Protein backbone atom coordinates (compact mmCIF):
# COMPACT_ATOMS: atom_id res chain seq x y z
CA UNK A 1 0.00 0.00 0.00
CA UNK A 2 1.33 3.45 -0.89
CA UNK A 3 0.16 7.04 -0.83
CA UNK A 4 -0.69 7.19 -4.55
CA UNK A 5 -3.06 4.27 -4.05
CA UNK A 6 -4.74 6.12 -1.18
CA UNK A 7 -5.13 9.25 -3.32
CA UNK A 8 -6.58 7.26 -6.20
CA UNK A 9 -9.04 5.49 -3.90
CA UNK A 10 -10.16 8.75 -2.31
CA UNK A 11 -10.54 10.49 -5.67
CA UNK A 12 -12.60 7.60 -7.04
CA UNK A 13 -14.84 7.42 -3.99
CA UNK A 14 -15.54 11.15 -4.21
CA UNK A 15 -16.24 11.19 -7.96
CA UNK A 16 -17.57 7.69 -8.66
CA UNK A 17 -15.58 7.61 -11.91
CA UNK A 18 -12.04 6.60 -12.79
CA UNK A 19 -12.04 9.25 -15.53
CA UNK A 20 -12.95 12.07 -13.14
CA UNK A 21 -10.56 10.69 -10.55
CA UNK A 22 -7.78 10.84 -13.14
CA UNK A 23 -8.67 14.47 -13.90
CA UNK A 24 -8.48 15.31 -10.21
CA UNK A 25 -5.08 13.70 -9.86
CA UNK A 26 -3.68 15.00 -13.14
CA UNK A 27 -2.99 11.51 -14.45
CA UNK A 28 -4.52 9.00 -16.87
CA UNK A 29 -7.59 6.80 -16.41
CA UNK A 30 -5.56 3.56 -16.88
CA UNK A 31 -3.13 4.73 -14.18
CA UNK A 32 -6.00 5.24 -11.72
CA UNK A 33 -7.50 1.84 -12.55
CA UNK A 34 -4.10 0.23 -12.00
CA UNK A 35 -3.64 1.97 -8.62
CA UNK A 36 -7.10 0.89 -7.48
CA UNK A 37 -6.43 -2.73 -8.44
CA UNK A 38 -3.08 -2.65 -6.64
CA UNK A 39 -4.71 -1.12 -3.55
CA UNK A 40 -7.37 -3.85 -3.52
CA UNK A 41 -4.75 -6.58 -3.95
CA UNK A 42 -2.47 -5.16 -1.24
CA UNK A 43 -5.32 -4.98 1.28
CA UNK A 44 -6.74 -8.36 0.38
CA UNK A 45 -10.27 -6.99 0.76
CA UNK A 46 -12.85 -6.72 -2.04
CA UNK A 47 -13.24 -2.98 -2.60
CA UNK A 48 -15.00 -2.87 -5.97
CA UNK A 49 -17.62 -4.70 -7.97
CA UNK A 50 -16.98 -4.69 -11.70
CA UNK A 51 -20.10 -4.41 -13.82
CA UNK A 52 -20.08 -3.73 -17.56
CA UNK A 53 -16.62 -2.21 -17.41
CA UNK A 54 -17.42 0.12 -14.49
CA UNK A 55 -16.29 -0.01 -10.86
CA UNK A 56 -18.77 0.15 -7.99
CA UNK A 57 -17.56 0.47 -4.39
CA UNK A 58 -18.37 -2.37 -1.99
CA UNK A 59 -19.52 -2.06 1.61
CA UNK A 60 -15.92 -2.68 2.64
CA UNK A 61 -14.79 0.32 0.59
CA UNK A 62 -17.38 2.56 2.27
CA UNK A 63 -16.25 1.36 5.71
CA UNK A 64 -12.59 2.09 4.92
CA UNK A 65 -13.26 5.52 3.39
CA UNK A 66 -13.07 7.55 6.66
CA UNK A 67 -9.73 5.95 7.53
CA UNK A 68 -8.31 6.72 4.09
CA UNK A 69 -9.59 10.30 4.31
CA UNK A 70 -7.86 10.67 7.67
CA UNK A 71 -4.58 9.28 6.32
CA UNK A 72 -4.59 11.54 3.24
CA UNK A 73 -5.53 14.55 5.35
CA UNK A 74 -2.74 13.71 7.78
CA UNK A 75 -0.24 13.45 4.93
CA UNK A 76 -1.47 16.80 3.63
CA UNK A 77 -0.99 18.32 7.07
CA UNK A 78 2.53 16.91 7.22
CA UNK A 79 3.36 18.35 3.81
CA UNK A 80 1.96 21.71 4.86
CA UNK A 81 4.16 21.74 7.96
CA UNK A 82 7.16 20.80 5.82
CA UNK A 83 6.35 23.70 3.50
CA UNK A 84 6.02 26.02 6.48
CA UNK A 85 9.47 24.99 7.67
CA UNK A 86 10.91 25.24 4.17
CA UNK A 87 9.43 28.63 3.27
CA UNK A 88 8.43 30.21 6.55
CA UNK A 89 10.92 29.03 9.10
CA UNK A 90 9.41 29.99 12.43
CA UNK A 91 6.41 31.65 10.82
CA UNK A 92 3.11 30.18 11.95
CA UNK A 93 1.15 30.10 8.68
CA UNK A 94 1.76 29.46 4.98
CA UNK A 95 -0.59 30.67 2.24
CA UNK A 96 -0.16 29.17 -1.24
CA UNK A 97 -1.59 30.91 -4.31
CA UNK A 98 -1.74 29.64 -7.92
CA UNK A 99 -2.31 32.28 -10.63
CA UNK A 100 -2.06 32.51 -14.43
CA UNK A 101 1.34 33.92 -15.32
CA UNK A 102 -0.07 37.29 -16.46
CA UNK A 103 -1.74 37.89 -13.08
CA UNK A 104 1.28 36.54 -11.20
CA UNK A 105 3.60 38.97 -13.00
CA UNK A 106 1.37 42.05 -13.18
CA UNK A 107 -0.56 41.92 -9.91
CA UNK A 108 0.98 39.65 -7.31
CA UNK A 109 4.16 41.61 -6.40
CA UNK A 110 2.16 44.60 -5.11
CA UNK A 111 -0.47 42.34 -3.51
CA UNK A 112 2.23 40.31 -1.79
CA UNK A 113 3.97 43.40 -0.43
CA UNK A 114 0.82 44.82 1.16
CA UNK A 115 -0.43 41.44 2.40
CA UNK A 116 2.86 40.42 4.02
CA UNK A 117 3.28 43.84 5.60
CA UNK A 118 -0.12 43.37 7.24
CA UNK A 119 0.57 39.74 8.17
CA UNK A 120 4.20 39.42 9.27
CA UNK A 121 3.46 35.96 10.71
CA UNK A 122 2.53 34.55 7.27
CA UNK A 123 4.75 33.13 4.54
CA UNK A 124 3.48 33.34 0.97
CA UNK A 125 4.11 30.95 -1.94
CA UNK A 126 3.02 32.09 -5.43
CA UNK A 127 3.00 29.66 -8.37
CA UNK A 128 2.30 30.67 -11.97
CA UNK A 129 0.56 28.17 -14.23
CA UNK A 130 -2.47 27.31 -16.32
CA UNK A 131 -6.08 27.13 -15.15
CA UNK A 132 -5.90 23.35 -15.41
CA UNK A 133 -2.75 23.08 -13.31
CA UNK A 134 -4.40 25.35 -10.73
CA UNK A 135 -7.32 22.94 -10.40
CA UNK A 136 -4.98 19.97 -10.06
CA UNK A 137 -2.96 21.82 -7.41
CA UNK A 138 -6.11 22.55 -5.41
CA UNK A 139 -7.35 18.97 -5.61
CA UNK A 140 -3.92 17.70 -4.63
CA UNK A 141 -3.83 20.13 -1.67
CA UNK A 142 -0.73 21.75 -3.14
CA UNK A 143 -2.26 25.24 -3.14
CA UNK A 144 -4.91 27.08 -1.13
CA UNK A 145 -6.29 29.49 -3.72
CA UNK A 146 -6.26 29.38 -7.52
CA UNK A 147 -7.68 31.51 -10.32
CA UNK A 148 -9.47 29.09 -12.66
CA UNK A 149 -12.20 28.98 -15.29
CA UNK A 150 -15.78 29.01 -14.10
CA UNK A 151 -17.29 26.51 -13.89
CA UNK A 152 -14.14 24.46 -13.24
CA UNK A 153 -13.39 21.28 -15.13
CA UNK A 154 -13.28 19.21 -11.94
CA UNK A 155 -15.78 18.68 -9.16
CA UNK A 156 -14.71 19.20 -5.56
CA UNK A 157 -13.85 22.89 -5.89
CA UNK A 158 -15.60 25.87 -4.33
CA UNK A 159 -15.62 29.44 -5.67
CA UNK A 160 -14.76 32.27 -3.30
CA UNK A 161 -15.83 34.73 -5.99
CA UNK A 162 -16.57 34.72 -9.73
CA UNK A 163 -16.24 37.39 -12.42
CA UNK A 164 -16.72 37.83 -16.16
CA UNK A 165 -14.82 39.53 -18.94
CA UNK A 166 -14.76 39.27 -22.73
CA UNK A 167 -12.22 38.73 -25.49
CA UNK A 168 -10.56 41.85 -26.86
CA UNK A 169 -8.28 42.69 -29.75
CA UNK A 170 -4.95 44.05 -28.55
CA UNK A 171 -2.95 46.28 -30.89
CA UNK A 172 0.01 48.61 -30.67
CA UNK A 173 -0.86 52.26 -30.10
CA UNK A 174 -1.33 54.00 -33.45
CA UNK A 175 -2.47 50.88 -35.32
CA UNK A 176 -4.99 51.73 -38.10
CA UNK A 177 -7.69 49.56 -36.46
CA UNK A 178 -7.49 51.67 -33.31
CA UNK A 179 -10.16 53.99 -34.74
CA UNK A 180 -12.77 51.20 -34.57
CA UNK A 181 -15.02 50.86 -31.51
CA UNK A 182 -15.07 47.09 -31.97
CA UNK A 183 -12.98 44.78 -34.17
CA UNK A 184 -14.61 41.90 -36.02
CA UNK A 185 -13.04 38.87 -37.64
CA UNK A 186 -13.76 40.50 -41.02
CA UNK A 187 -11.58 43.49 -40.02
CA UNK A 188 -8.62 41.13 -39.56
CA UNK A 189 -8.35 39.90 -43.14
CA UNK A 190 -4.66 39.97 -44.16
CA UNK A 191 -3.70 41.30 -40.71
CA UNK A 192 -0.79 39.63 -38.89
CA UNK A 193 -2.00 37.88 -35.73
CA UNK A 194 -0.32 36.79 -32.52
CA UNK A 195 -2.57 34.11 -31.00
CA UNK A 196 -2.52 31.94 -27.92
CA UNK A 197 -1.68 28.27 -28.39
CA UNK A 198 -4.19 25.98 -30.07
CA UNK A 199 -4.82 24.00 -26.90
CA UNK A 200 -6.50 27.01 -25.25
CA UNK A 201 -10.30 27.09 -25.15
CA UNK A 202 -10.31 30.77 -26.14
CA UNK A 203 -8.22 29.92 -29.20
CA UNK A 204 -10.77 27.31 -30.24
CA UNK A 205 -13.53 29.93 -30.06
CA UNK A 206 -11.44 32.37 -32.07
CA UNK A 207 -10.78 29.75 -34.74
CA UNK A 208 -14.52 29.06 -34.89
CA UNK A 209 -15.26 32.77 -35.38
CA UNK A 210 -12.85 32.87 -38.32
CA UNK A 211 -14.39 29.75 -39.83
CA UNK A 212 -17.86 31.27 -39.63
CA UNK A 213 -16.52 34.37 -41.39
CA UNK A 214 -15.04 32.06 -44.06
CA UNK A 215 -11.56 33.48 -43.65
CA UNK A 216 -8.16 32.07 -42.85
CA UNK A 217 -6.35 33.89 -40.02
CA UNK A 218 -2.88 35.15 -40.90
CA UNK A 219 -0.96 33.86 -37.87
CA UNK A 220 2.51 35.27 -37.45
CA UNK A 221 3.26 33.90 -33.98
CA UNK A 222 1.77 31.67 -31.30
CA UNK A 223 2.46 32.31 -27.62
CA UNK A 224 1.35 30.83 -24.31
CA UNK A 225 0.38 33.73 -22.06
CA UNK A 226 -1.53 36.98 -22.44
CA UNK A 227 1.45 38.93 -21.15
CA UNK A 228 3.68 37.48 -23.87
CA UNK A 229 1.02 38.17 -26.51
CA UNK A 230 0.86 41.80 -25.42
CA UNK A 231 4.66 42.11 -25.50
CA UNK A 232 4.70 40.74 -29.05
CA UNK A 233 1.94 43.16 -30.04
CA UNK A 234 3.82 46.08 -28.49
CA UNK A 235 6.80 45.16 -30.69
CA UNK A 236 4.61 45.56 -33.78
CA UNK A 237 4.40 41.85 -34.60
CA UNK A 238 0.63 41.88 -35.10
CA UNK A 239 -2.74 41.99 -33.34
CA UNK A 240 -3.79 39.52 -30.64
CA UNK A 241 -7.18 38.35 -29.35
CA UNK A 242 -7.04 37.60 -25.64
CA UNK A 243 -8.87 37.65 -22.30
CA UNK A 244 -9.94 41.29 -21.84
CA UNK A 245 -9.16 41.51 -18.12
CA UNK A 246 -5.64 40.18 -18.58
CA UNK A 247 -5.10 42.44 -21.60
CA UNK A 248 -6.05 45.50 -19.54
CA UNK A 249 -3.48 44.42 -16.94
CA UNK A 250 -0.85 44.88 -19.68
CA UNK A 251 -1.86 48.34 -20.95
CA UNK A 252 1.32 49.88 -19.53
CA UNK A 253 3.13 48.13 -22.39
CA UNK A 254 1.66 50.70 -24.78
CA UNK A 255 -1.11 48.51 -26.22
CA UNK A 256 -4.73 49.40 -27.01
CA UNK A 257 -7.75 47.14 -26.36
CA UNK A 258 -10.89 46.96 -28.48
CA UNK A 259 -13.79 44.47 -27.96
CA UNK A 260 -13.71 41.55 -30.42
CA UNK A 261 -16.79 40.57 -32.38
CA UNK A 262 -18.44 38.10 -32.43
CA UNK A 263 -18.37 38.49 -28.69
CA UNK A 264 -16.60 35.78 -26.69
CA UNK A 265 -17.42 35.77 -22.99
CA UNK A 266 -14.93 34.60 -20.42
CA UNK A 267 -15.90 33.43 -16.90
CA UNK A 268 -13.28 33.09 -14.17
CA UNK A 269 -13.22 32.51 -10.44
CA UNK A 270 -11.06 32.34 -7.34
CA UNK A 271 -11.36 28.73 -6.19
CA UNK A 272 -10.52 26.71 -3.11
CA UNK A 273 -10.93 23.05 -2.21
CA UNK A 274 -14.55 22.35 -1.25
CA UNK A 275 -15.47 20.96 2.15
CA UNK A 276 -12.77 22.79 4.11
CA UNK A 277 -13.31 25.19 6.97
CA UNK A 278 -13.10 28.70 5.49
CA UNK A 279 -9.76 30.38 6.19
CA UNK A 280 -10.07 34.18 6.56
CA UNK A 281 -6.62 34.60 5.03
CA UNK A 282 -7.79 32.92 1.80
CA UNK A 283 -10.84 35.15 1.48
CA UNK A 284 -8.73 38.20 2.24
CA UNK A 285 -6.15 37.26 -0.38
CA UNK A 286 -8.86 36.69 -3.01
CA UNK A 287 -10.34 40.12 -2.26
CA UNK A 288 -6.92 41.80 -2.42
CA UNK A 289 -6.16 40.21 -5.80
CA UNK A 290 -9.55 41.30 -7.13
CA UNK A 291 -9.04 44.87 -5.89
CA UNK A 292 -5.55 44.99 -7.40
CA UNK A 293 -6.83 43.78 -10.78
CA UNK A 294 -9.62 46.38 -10.72
CA UNK A 295 -7.13 49.12 -9.85
CA UNK A 296 -4.63 48.15 -12.54
CA UNK A 297 -7.01 47.10 -15.31
CA UNK A 298 -9.80 49.60 -14.66
CA UNK A 299 -13.26 49.00 -13.24
CA UNK A 300 -14.78 48.37 -16.69
CA UNK A 301 -12.44 45.47 -17.48
CA UNK A 302 -14.60 42.88 -15.74
CA UNK A 303 -17.83 42.32 -13.83
CA UNK A 304 -17.99 40.69 -10.41
CA UNK A 305 -20.68 38.02 -10.49
CA UNK A 306 -20.74 36.16 -7.19
CA UNK A 307 -19.13 36.04 -3.80
CA UNK A 308 -19.07 32.83 -1.77
CA UNK A 309 -17.44 33.54 1.60
CA UNK A 310 -18.96 30.45 3.19
CA UNK A 311 -17.05 28.06 0.89
CA UNK A 312 -20.30 26.57 -0.45
CA UNK A 313 -20.28 24.31 -3.53
CA UNK A 314 -19.70 25.95 -6.90
CA UNK A 315 -22.74 27.84 -8.15
CA UNK A 316 -24.24 28.55 -4.71
CA UNK A 317 -22.79 32.05 -4.37
CA UNK A 318 -24.98 35.13 -4.28
CA UNK A 319 -24.74 38.14 -6.56
CA UNK A 320 -23.35 41.07 -4.60
CA UNK A 321 -22.06 43.80 -6.88
CA UNK A 322 -20.79 44.94 -10.24
CA UNK A 323 -17.15 45.95 -10.20
CA UNK A 324 -17.59 47.14 -13.76
CA UNK A 325 -19.92 46.67 -16.67
CA UNK A 326 -18.73 44.90 -19.78
CA UNK A 327 -19.64 46.96 -22.87
CA UNK A 328 -22.57 45.43 -24.80
XYZ file of C-alpha atoms in Angstrom:
328
model
C 0.000 0.000 0.000
C 1.330 3.449 -0.889
C 0.158 7.043 -0.828
C -0.687 7.190 -4.546
C -3.061 4.267 -4.054
C -4.738 6.118 -1.180
C -5.126 9.252 -3.316
C -6.581 7.257 -6.202
C -9.035 5.493 -3.900
C -10.160 8.747 -2.310
C -10.542 10.491 -5.674
C -12.596 7.599 -7.044
C -14.841 7.422 -3.988
C -15.540 11.148 -4.211
C -16.237 11.188 -7.955
C -17.569 7.689 -8.665
C -15.580 7.614 -11.909
C -12.038 6.602 -12.786
C -12.042 9.245 -15.531
C -12.953 12.067 -13.140
C -10.562 10.689 -10.546
C -7.781 10.838 -13.138
C -8.671 14.468 -13.904
C -8.483 15.313 -10.209
C -5.082 13.696 -9.856
C -3.683 14.997 -13.136
C -2.992 11.505 -14.447
C -4.522 8.997 -16.869
C -7.586 6.797 -16.405
C -5.556 3.562 -16.877
C -3.134 4.726 -14.178
C -5.999 5.245 -11.723
C -7.497 1.839 -12.550
C -4.105 0.228 -11.998
C -3.641 1.973 -8.622
C -7.103 0.888 -7.479
C -6.428 -2.726 -8.445
C -3.081 -2.653 -6.641
C -4.715 -1.124 -3.555
C -7.368 -3.846 -3.515
C -4.746 -6.582 -3.952
C -2.473 -5.160 -1.239
C -5.319 -4.978 1.280
C -6.739 -8.363 0.380
C -10.266 -6.986 0.759
C -12.845 -6.725 -2.044
C -13.243 -2.978 -2.604
C -14.999 -2.869 -5.972
C -17.623 -4.705 -7.972
C -16.977 -4.690 -11.701
C -20.101 -4.412 -13.819
C -20.078 -3.729 -17.558
C -16.624 -2.209 -17.406
C -17.417 0.121 -14.485
C -16.291 -0.012 -10.859
C -18.772 0.147 -7.994
C -17.560 0.466 -4.386
C -18.369 -2.373 -1.987
C -19.524 -2.063 1.607
C -15.919 -2.685 2.636
C -14.793 0.318 0.589
C -17.376 2.557 2.269
C -16.252 1.358 5.712
C -12.591 2.085 4.924
C -13.261 5.521 3.387
C -13.073 7.549 6.660
C -9.727 5.953 7.528
C -8.312 6.723 4.086
C -9.586 10.305 4.315
C -7.858 10.671 7.673
C -4.582 9.276 6.315
C -4.593 11.537 3.237
C -5.528 14.546 5.349
C -2.742 13.713 7.779
C -0.242 13.454 4.935
C -1.468 16.802 3.633
C -0.990 18.323 7.070
C 2.532 16.905 7.223
C 3.361 18.349 3.813
C 1.962 21.709 4.859
C 4.158 21.736 7.964
C 7.160 20.801 5.817
C 6.350 23.705 3.497
C 6.018 26.018 6.481
C 9.470 24.989 7.673
C 10.914 25.240 4.165
C 9.428 28.631 3.275
C 8.430 30.206 6.551
C 10.920 29.034 9.101
C 9.407 29.988 12.434
C 6.406 31.652 10.817
C 3.107 30.183 11.952
C 1.151 30.103 8.677
C 1.762 29.459 4.975
C -0.592 30.673 2.240
C -0.159 29.174 -1.237
C -1.587 30.911 -4.310
C -1.735 29.645 -7.917
C -2.308 32.284 -10.629
C -2.063 32.509 -14.428
C 1.337 33.923 -15.321
C -0.072 37.289 -16.463
C -1.736 37.887 -13.077
C 1.284 36.540 -11.205
C 3.600 38.965 -13.003
C 1.372 42.052 -13.181
C -0.560 41.924 -9.912
C 0.979 39.649 -7.310
C 4.157 41.611 -6.403
C 2.159 44.602 -5.114
C -0.465 42.344 -3.512
C 2.231 40.312 -1.786
C 3.966 43.401 -0.429
C 0.819 44.818 1.165
C -0.432 41.436 2.401
C 2.858 40.416 4.018
C 3.282 43.837 5.601
C -0.121 43.374 7.237
C 0.567 39.736 8.170
C 4.203 39.416 9.272
C 3.456 35.955 10.712
C 2.528 34.552 7.271
C 4.754 33.127 4.543
C 3.480 33.336 0.969
C 4.111 30.953 -1.936
C 3.025 32.086 -5.430
C 2.995 29.656 -8.366
C 2.302 30.671 -11.971
C 0.560 28.171 -14.231
C -2.469 27.307 -16.320
C -6.080 27.134 -15.150
C -5.901 23.349 -15.414
C -2.745 23.082 -13.309
C -4.396 25.348 -10.733
C -7.320 22.940 -10.404
C -4.981 19.969 -10.060
C -2.961 21.821 -7.411
C -6.115 22.552 -5.406
C -7.351 18.973 -5.609
C -3.917 17.701 -4.629
C -3.829 20.128 -1.665
C -0.732 21.750 -3.140
C -2.257 25.235 -3.136
C -4.909 27.080 -1.129
C -6.294 29.490 -3.720
C -6.261 29.381 -7.518
C -7.678 31.514 -10.320
C -9.471 29.092 -12.662
C -12.197 28.979 -15.285
C -15.781 29.005 -14.097
C -17.285 26.512 -13.893
C -14.137 24.465 -13.244
C -13.389 21.281 -15.130
C -13.276 19.212 -11.942
C -15.776 18.683 -9.155
C -14.713 19.198 -5.564
C -13.847 22.892 -5.893
C -15.597 25.870 -4.328
C -15.621 29.438 -5.673
C -14.759 32.265 -3.296
C -15.833 34.733 -5.995
C -16.567 34.721 -9.731
C -16.243 37.385 -12.421
C -16.719 37.828 -16.163
C -14.819 39.526 -18.940
C -14.756 39.269 -22.732
C -12.217 38.727 -25.486
C -10.561 41.848 -26.856
C -8.278 42.694 -29.751
C -4.948 44.053 -28.547
C -2.954 46.280 -30.894
C 0.006 48.611 -30.671
C -0.861 52.262 -30.103
C -1.328 54.000 -33.451
C -2.471 50.881 -35.320
C -4.990 51.726 -38.102
C -7.692 49.564 -36.457
C -7.487 51.665 -33.310
C -10.163 53.995 -34.745
C -12.768 51.200 -34.574
C -15.024 50.861 -31.511
C -15.071 47.085 -31.975
C -12.985 44.781 -34.166
C -14.605 41.895 -36.023
C -13.040 38.868 -37.637
C -13.755 40.499 -41.024
C -11.576 43.485 -40.021
C -8.619 41.130 -39.555
C -8.348 39.899 -43.137
C -4.665 39.975 -44.157
C -3.698 41.304 -40.713
C -0.789 39.629 -38.892
C -1.999 37.881 -35.733
C -0.318 36.787 -32.517
C -2.568 34.112 -30.998
C -2.515 31.936 -27.916
C -1.676 28.268 -28.392
C -4.189 25.983 -30.075
C -4.823 23.997 -26.899
C -6.498 27.012 -25.251
C -10.303 27.089 -25.147
C -10.313 30.766 -26.145
C -8.218 29.921 -29.195
C -10.768 27.312 -30.242
C -13.529 29.933 -30.057
C -11.436 32.368 -32.072
C -10.780 29.754 -34.741
C -14.517 29.058 -34.886
C -15.260 32.770 -35.378
C -12.854 32.872 -38.321
C -14.391 29.749 -39.831
C -17.859 31.273 -39.632
C -16.524 34.365 -41.388
C -15.038 32.055 -44.064
C -11.565 33.479 -43.653
C -8.155 32.070 -42.852
C -6.348 33.893 -40.018
C -2.880 35.147 -40.897
C -0.958 33.865 -37.875
C 2.511 35.273 -37.451
C 3.264 33.902 -33.982
C 1.767 31.670 -31.298
C 2.459 32.314 -27.617
C 1.351 30.826 -24.312
C 0.382 33.733 -22.061
C -1.534 36.984 -22.436
C 1.448 38.926 -21.146
C 3.684 37.483 -23.868
C 1.018 38.169 -26.509
C 0.864 41.805 -25.419
C 4.656 42.115 -25.500
C 4.705 40.742 -29.048
C 1.944 43.156 -30.037
C 3.824 46.083 -28.491
C 6.797 45.163 -30.688
C 4.610 45.557 -33.783
C 4.397 41.849 -34.605
C 0.627 41.878 -35.096
C -2.741 41.992 -33.339
C -3.786 39.521 -30.644
C -7.179 38.348 -29.353
C -7.044 37.597 -25.644
C -8.866 37.653 -22.304
C -9.944 41.286 -21.841
C -9.160 41.514 -18.123
C -5.639 40.182 -18.583
C -5.104 42.437 -21.597
C -6.048 45.501 -19.539
C -3.480 44.422 -16.941
C -0.852 44.882 -19.676
C -1.858 48.338 -20.948
C 1.315 49.883 -19.533
C 3.133 48.129 -22.389
C 1.663 50.699 -24.785
C -1.110 48.508 -26.221
C -4.725 49.395 -27.014
C -7.749 47.145 -26.365
C -10.895 46.955 -28.481
C -13.793 44.470 -27.964
C -13.711 41.554 -30.417
C -16.789 40.572 -32.377
C -18.444 38.097 -32.434
C -18.373 38.486 -28.689
C -16.599 35.782 -26.691
C -17.422 35.773 -22.985
C -14.930 34.598 -20.420
C -15.900 33.433 -16.904
C -13.278 33.092 -14.166
C -13.220 32.514 -10.442
C -11.059 32.335 -7.344
C -11.361 28.728 -6.194
C -10.522 26.708 -3.107
C -10.929 23.047 -2.211
C -14.551 22.348 -1.249
C -15.466 20.962 2.152
C -12.775 22.785 4.110
C -13.306 25.187 6.967
C -13.102 28.696 5.486
C -9.761 30.380 6.185
C -10.071 34.176 6.560
C -6.618 34.601 5.031
C -7.787 32.917 1.796
C -10.841 35.148 1.484
C -8.729 38.205 2.236
C -6.146 37.261 -0.380
C -8.859 36.693 -3.014
C -10.343 40.123 -2.260
C -6.922 41.799 -2.425
C -6.157 40.206 -5.801
C -9.547 41.300 -7.134
C -9.039 44.866 -5.895
C -5.553 44.986 -7.397
C -6.833 43.780 -10.785
C -9.616 46.382 -10.724
C -7.134 49.119 -9.850
C -4.630 48.151 -12.540
C -7.012 47.099 -15.314
C -9.799 49.601 -14.662
C -13.258 48.999 -13.241
C -14.777 48.374 -16.687
C -12.438 45.471 -17.482
C -14.604 42.883 -15.742
C -17.834 42.323 -13.830
C -17.986 40.693 -10.414
C -20.679 38.022 -10.494
C -20.739 36.158 -7.190
C -19.133 36.042 -3.796
C -19.068 32.829 -1.774
C -17.438 33.537 1.598
C -18.957 30.448 3.193
C -17.052 28.061 0.895
C -20.296 26.572 -0.447
C -20.283 24.312 -3.531
C -19.700 25.948 -6.897
C -22.740 27.840 -8.154
C -24.235 28.548 -4.707
C -22.785 32.052 -4.368
C -24.976 35.132 -4.281
C -24.740 38.136 -6.560
C -23.351 41.066 -4.604
C -22.062 43.804 -6.877
C -20.790 44.943 -10.242
C -17.154 45.953 -10.201
C -17.590 47.136 -13.765
C -19.920 46.674 -16.669
C -18.731 44.898 -19.780
C -19.638 46.958 -22.867
C -22.565 45.433 -24.798
